[in-house]
Structure formats: C-alpha cells, structure tokens
Coordinates of C-alpha atoms in Angstrom, one line a residue:
X1072 CA 153.9 115.9 45.4
X1073 CA 156.5 116.3 47.9
X1074 CA 152.8 118.1 50.4
X1075 CA 150.4 116.2 52.4
X1076 CA 147.7 118.5 51.4
X1077 CA 148.1 118.7 47.4
X1078 CA 147.9 114.7 48.4
X1079 CA 144.5 114.3 50.2
X1080 CA 143.2 116.7 47.2
X1081 CA 144.3 114.8 44.8
X1082 CA 142.5 111.2 46.6
X1083 CA 139.6 113.4 46.8
X1084 CA 139.7 113.1 42.5
X1085 CA 141.0 109.9 42.8
X1086 CA 137.9 107.5 42.9
X1087 CA 134.9 108.2 40.0
X1088 CA 133.3 108.4 43.2
X1089 CA 133.3 109.6 46.3
X1090 CA 132.3 105.8 48.5
X1091 CA 132.0 102.5 46.6
X1092 CA 132.1 99.8 48.9
X1093 CA 133.6 96.4 48.3
X1094 CA 137.1 94.4 49.3
X1095 CA 138.0 93.1 46.5
X1096 CA 139.9 96.5 44.5
X1097 CA 141.4 97.3 47.6
X1098 CA 142.7 93.9 48.8
X1099 CA 144.2 92.9 45.5
X1100 CA 146.2 95.9 46.1
X1101 CA 147.2 95.5 50.2
X1102 CA 148.4 91.9 48.9
X1103 CA 150.7 94.4 46.1
X1104 CA 151.7 96.1 48.3
X1105 CA 152.2 93.4 51.3
X1106 CA 149.7 94.5 54.1
X1107 CA 147.5 92.2 54.5
X1108 CA 147.7 91.4 57.4
X1109 CA 149.9 94.9 58.8
X1110 CA 150.3 93.7 63.1
X1111 CA 150.6 90.6 65.0
X1112 CA 147.0 91.1 66.8
X1113 CA 144.4 93.5 64.9
X1114 CA 141.5 94.4 66.6
X1115 CA 139.0 95.6 64.3
X1116 CA 136.1 97.5 65.9
X1117 CA 132.1 98.3 64.1
X1118 CA 129.4 100.2 65.0
X1119 CA 127.3 103.3 64.9
X1120 CA 128.3 105.0 67.5
X1121 CA 131.6 104.7 70.0
X1122 CA 133.9 103.2 67.7
X1123 CA 136.9 105.9 68.2
X1124 CA 136.1 105.9 71.9
X1125 CA 136.6 101.8 72.2
X1126 CA 139.8 102.8 70.0
X1127 CA 141.8 105.1 71.8
X1128 CA 140.7 103.8 75.1
X1129 CA 143.0 100.0 74.3
X1130 CA 144.8 102.3 72.4
X1131 CA 145.1 104.0 75.5
X1132 CA 145.6 100.2 77.7
X1133 CA 147.8 99.0 75.7
X1134 CA 149.9 101.1 76.3
X1135 CA 150.4 101.5 79.7
X1136 CA 151.2 98.4 79.0
X1137 CA 153.9 98.9 77.3
X1138 CA 152.9 97.3 73.3
X1139 CA 153.9 98.7 70.4
X1140 CA 150.5 100.2 69.6
X1141 CA 149.0 101.6 65.6
X1142 CA 145.6 102.8 65.6
X1143 CA 143.8 104.0 62.2
X1144 CA 140.0 105.6 63.3
X1145 CA 138.3 108.6 61.3
X1146 CA 137.2 111.4 59.8
X1147 CA 139.0 113.6 61.5
X1148 CA 138.3 117.3 63.5
X1149 CA 141.1 119.8 61.9
X1150 CA 144.4 117.5 60.7
X1151 CA 144.2 114.4 58.6
X1152 CA 147.7 113.1 60.8
X1153 CA 144.8 112.0 63.4
X1154 CA 143.3 109.7 62.0
X1155 CA 147.1 107.7 61.7
X1156 CA 148.6 107.5 65.4
X1157 CA 151.7 104.7 65.9
X1158 CA 152.8 104.5 70.0
X1159 CA 150.3 107.5 70.9
X1160 CA 151.4 110.1 69.0
X1161 CA 149.7 111.6 65.2
X1162 CA 151.8 110.3 62.3
X1163 CA 154.1 113.1 60.6
X1164 CA 153.4 115.0 57.7
X1165 CA 156.7 113.3 56.0
X1166 CA 155.6 109.4 56.8
X1167 CA 152.3 110.0 56.1
X1168 CA 153.8 111.5 52.4
X1169 CA 156.1 108.3 52.2
X1170 CA 152.9 105.7 52.9
X1171 CA 150.6 107.1 49.8
X1172 CA 153.8 107.2 47.0
X1173 CA 154.1 103.0 48.5
X1174 CA 150.5 102.1 47.6
X1175 CA 150.1 104.6 44.6
X1176 CA 153.4 102.4 43.3
X1177 CA 151.3 99.6 44.4
X1178 CA 147.7 99.9 43.0
X1179 CA 148.9 100.6 38.6
X1180 CA 145.7 100.5 37.1
X1181 CA 143.6 99.6 40.3
X1182 CA 140.9 103.3 40.9
X1183 CA 140.9 103.4 44.6
X1184 CA 138.7 105.9 46.6
X1185 CA 139.7 108.2 49.5
X1186 CA 139.1 105.6 52.1
X1187 CA 140.5 102.6 51.1
X1188 CA 144.0 104.9 49.3
X1189 CA 144.5 105.9 52.6
X1190 CA 143.7 102.9 54.9
X1191 CA 146.3 100.8 53.0
X1192 CA 148.5 103.5 53.3
X1193 CA 147.8 104.0 57.3
X1194 CA 148.4 99.7 56.9
X1195 CA 152.2 100.1 55.6
X1196 CA 152.7 102.0 58.5
X1197 CA 152.6 99.3 60.8
X1198 CA 153.4 97.5 59.1
X1199 CA 157.1 99.1 58.9
X1200 CA 157.2 100.8 61.6
X1201 CA 156.1 96.6 63.3
X1202 CA 153.4 97.4 66.0
X1203 CA 152.1 94.0 67.8
X1204 CA 148.9 95.6 68.0
X1205 CA 146.7 97.5 65.2
X1206 CA 142.9 99.0 66.4
X1207 CA 141.4 99.5 63.2
X1208 CA 137.6 101.4 63.1
X1209 CA 135.3 100.5 60.3
X1210 CA 134.4 103.9 58.5
X1211 CA 131.5 102.4 57.4
X1212 CA 129.2 99.4 58.2
X1213 CA 131.6 96.6 58.4
X1214 CA 131.4 93.9 55.7
X1215 CA 132.0 95.0 52.7
X1216 CA 134.6 98.5 54.1
X1217 CA 137.9 98.8 53.6
X1218 CA 139.1 97.8 57.1
X1219 CA 137.1 94.5 56.5
X1220 CA 140.6 92.9 54.0
X1221 CA 141.6 92.6 57.6
X1222 CA 141.3 88.5 59.2
X1223 CA 140.8 90.3 62.8
X1224 CA 142.5 88.6 65.9
X1225 CA 139.1 90.1 67.8
X1226 CA 135.9 92.2 66.5
X1227 CA 134.0 94.7 68.3
X1228 CA 130.7 96.3 67.5
X1229 CA 129.8 98.7 69.6
X1230 CA 126.2 99.1 69.3
X1231 CA 124.0 99.2 66.1
X1232 CA 121.5 102.5 65.3
X1233 CA 120.2 103.6 62.1
X1234 CA 123.0 106.0 60.5
X1235 CA 124.0 105.9 56.6
X1236 CA 120.5 104.8 55.7
X1237 CA 121.2 104.9 52.2
X1238 CA 124.0 102.8 53.4
X1239 CA 122.8 100.2 55.8
X1240 CA 119.9 100.4 55.4
X1241 CA 117.2 101.4 57.6
X1242 CA 116.1 98.4 59.3
X1243 CA 118.1 97.3 62.8
X1244 CA 118.4 93.6 61.4
X1245 CA 119.9 94.4 58.1
X1246 CA 122.5 97.3 59.5
X1247 CA 123.6 94.8 62.4
X1248 CA 124.0 91.8 59.3
X1249 CA 126.6 94.5 57.5
X1250 CA 128.2 94.9 60.8
X1251 CA 129.6 91.7 61.6
X1252 CA 131.1 91.2 58.1
X1253 CA 133.8 92.2 60.7
X1254 CA 132.8 89.0 62.0
X1255 CA 136.1 85.7 61.7
X1256 CA 134.6 81.9 62.1
X1257 CA 136.4 80.8 65.5
X1258 CA 137.4 83.9 66.6
X1259 CA 136.4 86.3 69.9
X1260 CA 133.8 88.7 69.6
X1261 CA 132.7 90.9 72.3
X1262 CA 129.3 93.1 71.1
X1263 CA 129.2 96.4 73.5
X1264 CA 124.6 96.7 72.3
X1265 CA 122.1 95.9 75.1
X1266 CA 119.9 94.5 72.5
X1267 CA 122.0 93.8 69.7
X1268 CA 120.1 92.6 66.8
X1269 CA 119.4 88.9 66.0
X1270 CA 121.6 89.0 62.8
X1271 CA 124.6 89.7 64.9
X1272 CA 123.5 87.0 67.2
X1273 CA 122.7 85.0 64.6
X1274 CA 125.7 86.0 62.6
X1275 CA 127.9 85.1 66.0
X1276 CA 127.2 81.4 66.7
X1277 CA 127.1 80.6 63.1
X1278 CA 130.8 81.4 62.9
X1279 CA 130.8 79.7 66.6
X1280 CA 132.9 83.6 67.0
X1281 CA 133.9 82.7 70.8
X1282 CA 131.2 85.6 72.0
X1283 CA 130.5 87.8 75.3
X1284 CA 127.7 90.2 75.8
X1285 CA 127.1 93.3 77.5
X1286 CA 124.9 92.6 80.1
X1287 CA 125.5 88.7 79.8
X1288 CA 128.9 87.9 79.6
X1289 CA 130.8 91.4 80.9
X1290 CA 129.0 94.3 82.6
X1291 CA 129.5 98.1 83.6
X1292 CA 128.1 99.9 85.9
X1293 CA 127.8 102.2 88.5
X1294 CA 131.3 103.1 87.5
X1295 CA 132.1 99.4 87.8
X1296 CA 132.9 97.0 85.5
X1297 CA 132.4 92.9 85.7
X1298 CA 133.9 90.0 83.4
X1299 CA 131.3 87.2 84.5
X1300 CA 134.5 84.5 82.3
X1301 CA 137.6 84.3 82.5
X1302 CA 139.6 85.9 83.6
X1303 CA 136.6 87.1 86.1
X1304 CA 136.8 90.2 87.4
X1305 CA 135.7 92.7 89.0
X1306 CA 136.9 96.8 88.6
X1307 CA 136.9 99.8 90.3
X1308 CA 136.4 102.8 87.9
X1309 CA 136.8 106.9 87.9
X1310 CA 133.4 108.7 86.7
X1311 CA 134.0 108.0 82.7
X1312 CA 134.3 110.9 80.6
X1313 CA 134.0 108.1 77.1
X1314 CA 130.6 106.2 76.8
X1315 CA 131.0 103.2 79.1
X1316 CA 130.1 100.5 76.3
X1317 CA 133.0 101.3 75.0
X1318 CA 135.8 101.1 77.3
X1319 CA 133.7 98.1 78.8
X1320 CA 133.2 96.2 75.3
X1321 CA 137.9 97.6 75.4
X1322 CA 138.4 96.3 78.2
X1323 CA 137.0 92.5 77.5
X1324 CA 138.7 92.7 74.5
X1325 CA 142.1 93.2 76.3
X1326 CA 140.9 90.9 79.4
X1327 CA 139.9 87.8 76.8
X1328 CA 143.2 88.7 74.7
X1329 CA 145.9 88.6 78.3
X1330 CA 146.9 92.7 77.9
X1331 CA 144.6 93.9 80.7
X1332 CA 147.2 96.1 83.1
X1333 CA 146.5 95.2 86.8
X1334 CA 143.0 97.2 88.9
X1335 CA 145.1 99.8 89.2
X1336 CA 146.8 101.5 86.2
X1337 CA 143.4 100.7 84.5
X1338 CA 142.0 102.9 87.0
X1339 CA 145.3 105.3 86.5
X1340 CA 144.7 105.0 82.7
X1341 CA 140.4 105.7 82.6
X1342 CA 141.1 108.2 84.9
X1343 CA 142.6 111.2 82.5
X1344 CA 141.3 109.9 78.8
X1345 CA 139.4 111.8 77.4
X1346 CA 137.8 111.7 73.3
X1347 CA 138.0 114.8 71.1
X1348 CA 134.5 115.8 70.1
X1349 CA 133.1 113.6 72.5
X1350 CA 131.9 115.2 75.4
X1351 CA 134.0 117.7 75.3
X1352 CA 134.6 120.7 77.5
X1353 CA 136.5 123.6 77.3
X1354 CA 136.8 127.2 79.4
X1355 CA 136.0 129.5 76.3
X1356 CA 135.1 133.1 77.7
X1357 CA 134.8 132.7 80.5
X1358 CA 131.7 130.3 80.3
X1359 CA 131.2 126.5 79.3
X1360 CA 131.8 124.8 75.9
X1361 CA 130.5 121.6 75.0
X1362 CA 131.0 119.9 71.9
X1363 CA 130.3 116.6 70.3
X1364 CA 130.8 115.2 67.0
X1365 CA 127.1 113.1 67.8
X1366 CA 124.8 113.3 64.4
X1367 CA 122.3 110.4 64.8
X1368 CA 119.4 110.3 67.0
X1369 CA 121.4 107.6 69.4
X1370 CA 124.7 109.8 70.1
X1371 CA 122.1 113.1 70.8
X1372 CA 120.2 109.9 73.1
X1373 CA 123.5 109.7 74.9
X1374 CA 124.8 114.0 74.9
X1375 CA 121.4 114.0 76.1
X1376 CA 121.6 111.7 79.6
X1377 CA 125.5 113.8 79.6
X1378 CA 123.8 117.1 80.3
X1379 CA 121.4 115.0 81.8
X1380 CA 125.0 114.2 85.0
X1381 CA 126.6 117.6 83.9
X1382 CA 124.4 120.1 85.3
X1383 CA 124.1 124.4 85.6
X1384 CA 123.7 126.9 86.5
X1385 CA 122.1 128.7 84.1
X1386 CA 120.9 128.1 81.0
X1387 CA 122.2 125.9 78.0
X1388 CA 121.8 126.7 74.7
X1389 CA 123.2 124.6 71.5
X1390 CA 124.5 126.2 68.0
X1391 CA 123.7 122.9 65.4
X1392 CA 124.9 122.4 62.1
X1393 CA 123.8 119.3 60.1
X1394 CA 124.8 117.2 57.2
X1395 CA 121.7 117.2 54.8
X1396 CA 121.9 112.8 54.5
X1397 CA 120.5 112.8 58.1
X1398 CA 117.9 112.9 61.0
X1399 CA 117.3 116.0 61.9
X1400 CA 114.8 115.6 63.8
X1401 CA 115.6 112.3 65.5
X1402 CA 119.3 114.1 66.3
X1403 CA 116.9 117.1 68.6
X1404 CA 114.6 115.2 69.5
X1405 CA 116.8 114.0 72.4
X1406 CA 118.0 116.9 73.1
X1407 CA 114.3 118.9 73.0
X1408 CA 113.5 119.5 76.1
X1409 CA 117.5 120.1 77.7
X1410 CA 117.9 123.5 75.7
X1411 CA 116.5 126.4 76.4
X1412 CA 117.5 128.9 72.8
X1413 CA 119.0 126.8 69.9
X1414 CA 120.8 128.8 66.9
X1415 CA 120.3 126.9 63.8
X1416 CA 123.7 127.4 61.4
X1417 CA 125.1 126.3 58.0
X1418 CA 128.3 125.4 56.3
X1419 CA 127.8 127.3 53.9
X1420 CA 131.5 125.2 52.5
X1421 CA 130.3 121.7 52.6
X1422 CA 128.4 121.0 49.8
X1423 CA 126.6 117.9 52.3
X1424 CA 125.3 120.1 54.5
X1425 CA 121.8 120.8 55.0
X1426 CA 120.5 124.6 54.4
X1427 CA 118.2 126.2 56.7
X1428 CA 116.0 125.2 55.2
X1429 CA 115.3 121.6 56.1
X1430 CA 117.3 123.7 59.4
X1431 CA 114.3 124.2 60.8
X1432 CA 112.3 121.8 59.6
X1433 CA 114.4 119.5 61.7
X1434 CA 114.3 121.3 64.4
X1435 CA 110.2 121.3 64.4
X1436 CA 110.0 117.8 63.6
X1437 CA 112.3 117.1 66.6
X1438 CA 109.7 119.0 69.2
X1439 CA 111.1 122.2 69.5
X1440 CA 108.7 125.4 69.6
X1441 CA 109.9 127.7 66.9
X1442 CA 109.6 130.2 70.0
X1443 CA 113.2 129.4 71.5
X1444 CA 114.6 129.3 67.6
X1445 CA 117.7 132.5 66.5
X1446 CA 115.4 133.7 64.5
X1447 CA 117.9 134.8 61.9
X1448 CA 120.4 130.7 60.5
X1449 CA 123.8 132.1 60.0
X1450 CA 127.6 130.1 58.6
X1451 CA 128.9 128.3 61.8
X1452 CA 131.0 131.7 63.0
X1453 CA 127.5 133.7 63.5
X1454 CA 126.5 131.9 65.4
X1455 CA 128.7 131.6 67.0
X1456 CA 129.6 135.0 67.6
X1457 CA 125.9 135.7 68.2
X1458 CA 125.5 132.7 70.5
X1459 CA 128.7 133.7 73.0
X1460 CA 126.6 137.6 73.3
X1461 CA 123.7 135.7 74.7
X1462 CA 125.8 134.0 77.1
X1463 CA 125.5 134.9 81.1
X1464 CA 127.1 133.7 83.8
X1465 CA 126.0 130.6 84.4
X1466 CA 125.1 130.1 81.3
X1467 CA 127.1 126.6 79.0
X1468 CA 126.9 126.7 75.2
X1469 CA 126.7 123.2 73.0
X1470 CA 128.4 123.2 69.8
X1471 CA 127.2 119.4 67.9
X1472 CA 125.7 117.7 65.0
X1473 CA 128.1 116.9 62.7
X1474 CA 132.4 116.7 62.8
X1475 CA 132.6 119.6 60.2
X1476 CA 130.8 121.7 63.2
X1477 CA 133.4 120.7 65.5
X1478 CA 136.3 121.6 62.8
X1479 CA 134.5 125.1 62.6
X1480 CA 133.8 125.8 66.0
X1481 CA 137.5 124.3 67.0
X1482 CA 139.2 126.4 64.3
X1483 CA 137.0 129.6 64.8
X1484 CA 137.9 129.3 68.5
X1485 CA 142.5 128.6 67.9

C-alpha cells in the first residue's frame, strides 16, 4: 500500500476487536522489532484527564533545553500524524508508512489491534531517529495498555476519575489500580491527582518508588510552582492555558530528572504553550468559539472553572455531541449553570455516538431545563449554523463532548 489512509483503513480491520487489553502479543512483536526500549530515557503518562497536556508540556520544555524528543499521544483531532511527533514536528506520511511496513514484517502471524500496531510504529520511528527522550501517553487504563510494554524511567498519573467503565470499572480504587500498573519498582513516580486512590498510594509504596504527590512534595497555586524536595524550586509561572496539575506534574518529572530549564525559560515556554482542543479559543464569524474535547464529568468540572475564569459580557451557548457510552448527565451537570442555551448535536457517521433521545435524556439528567434546549437535534454542521445565527455581539459558543465533536467542528470551520 502506498498511501497512509489505505494503511489506516487496513489496520482498523486487522484485529477482530477494536480493543483487546493485554501485553503478551504486542510485547512479542516489540522484541522482534527491537523497540521494547524506544529511547534512552522514557517517561510514561497515564491518567483519566490531562495526559496529553502533560506530554505537551514536557515536550516543549525538553526541546527548550535542546533535547531530542519523541512524543506519542492519542487520539488525534484531524490527522493521524498528530499522534507521533519527533522534534516537535508531526511525522510525515512516508515515515509512518515505512514504520507500518516494519511492524507488518515483524509481527508475522500475530494479530494486533489498531492501537497496538500504531504504538509499535511510533516506537520504531523513535528508535530510528535516536531520540533521547520518549514521552508516551497511555491509551486506556495503564497496566494492560500497549504503551506499558516499555519500562519507564518516570511514571506520571495525572488524574484518576471514572471513565471507560466497561473496560476499567466504575470505582476509583479499581481504576487507580489499573493506572498504577505503569509504575516500576524503585523508579520515580509523580502523581498530580490531589486525592489519589489508596490503590495508587499502596502500589507506589509496595514498589518502593521515589514518589512525588501534588500537595505534598510539589504544588502549584496562584501561578507559583514549588517543589518541596531536592532540588527545591519556587518558580513564578504565567497564566496557564493547560490544566495546572498536569503542568505541575511535568515540571516535577523534569526537575527530578535534572532536565528542567531555568526559571525564565520555563516562564517563556509556558506563556506560549497551547493544546489543540483543550479550552481552545478561536475567533469565528466575529465571535468567540471555544473548543474542548472533554468527555467525562471531571473534564467538565475543569471546563466549567475555565468558563468562570474567562467570562464574557453576553451569553454562552453550547453545542454538545457525545459518545453513547459516556455519562452524559454527569458531563452536563457541572456546566448546566454556565450555559444559557444548548444545541444537542448528532454525529451520524459515527456508530458510537449518542442519538437524539439519549442526548436529551442526558441533558435532563444533568439539570438542564427543557426551555434552554434547542428543539431540533441535528448533525453538528446544522447545529453549528443554527447556533451561529443565534449569537449576539458579545456571546460565545462552546463546542464540546468528544474528540469527534471538536474534529467535526474544526473541519467545518476550516
């Protein structure tokens, strides 16, 4: 196959199930491919929310220190290439195809899921490029995720909340146990969850990790980061556009690794740092458009706080489209008091997306009065036009609910 899209279409059908947690198959192929250690130094990032922001922060800071860096994250918004970055640049189609061909040859008769196959391809690219640091975002859970085939020098857990219940369970202790599977005995562990489940704390203690917990060994409050351990730090930060806890975890990991730039450089890097699809603010048709991929209650709470800290003179309207397996009522509830009018939207090309009846039931469960909900439930494109027509001069429009929702909106607005 000569083009990337053909490869990606094939990978979607390669394995009988979209997700199959477990490391035996993918680890055997990694050894055959020679990528079970994709870089000299590896930092793995797990958690329910804030993983991508943590990876992005470390990537920017390491590059500011002239380190060669490979970053792997998922999912993507518009292009698969977003998932694999080397030196801050998305890997080109040609390089990805070469990596896919290498994995295909190494796997023999071993069946791999889409995520397993593409993870190995990323590792192959990092190994070939000889990057010093590989920053790896866990896809789902931790213990049995393909990324966890690598023994990380530093493991980070950004947060533990309920999501992906069918795979991880509906209890924070159970979910925490899965996420703590990325920890390694005697290695460094950084936790950015202010109330970590006992299962996470116990795992770190049993493995005798060098552990750093937010609110104890490090903190970030009022734009001031402090590390209360060697090397002790007290750094003033700009107003952050990414979740503060994720930024604090990134700073801590690099400080412990001895690779954090000076305070002035840290300030400069963070001042310019943004994350596509995370409280992303754009000017569109003379109005403010806010895009956020948040799709669980914890992410909605952060988004609600962001809206509070960035008020507008007028109203806030919201377009929401969500996957059917999500807690829609829990997602909506933190935002119910912040939104003046709701536009429930459909993603008809996505079999996982919630339908009109489920969306309306979720809005009701989240405490939204029916009088504040648009009567017609249409695809994203139609609702985007409808909401745009309703915007007054000082209003803003929030588009949120999933990566698919934000990607669709970005495609429409160009």
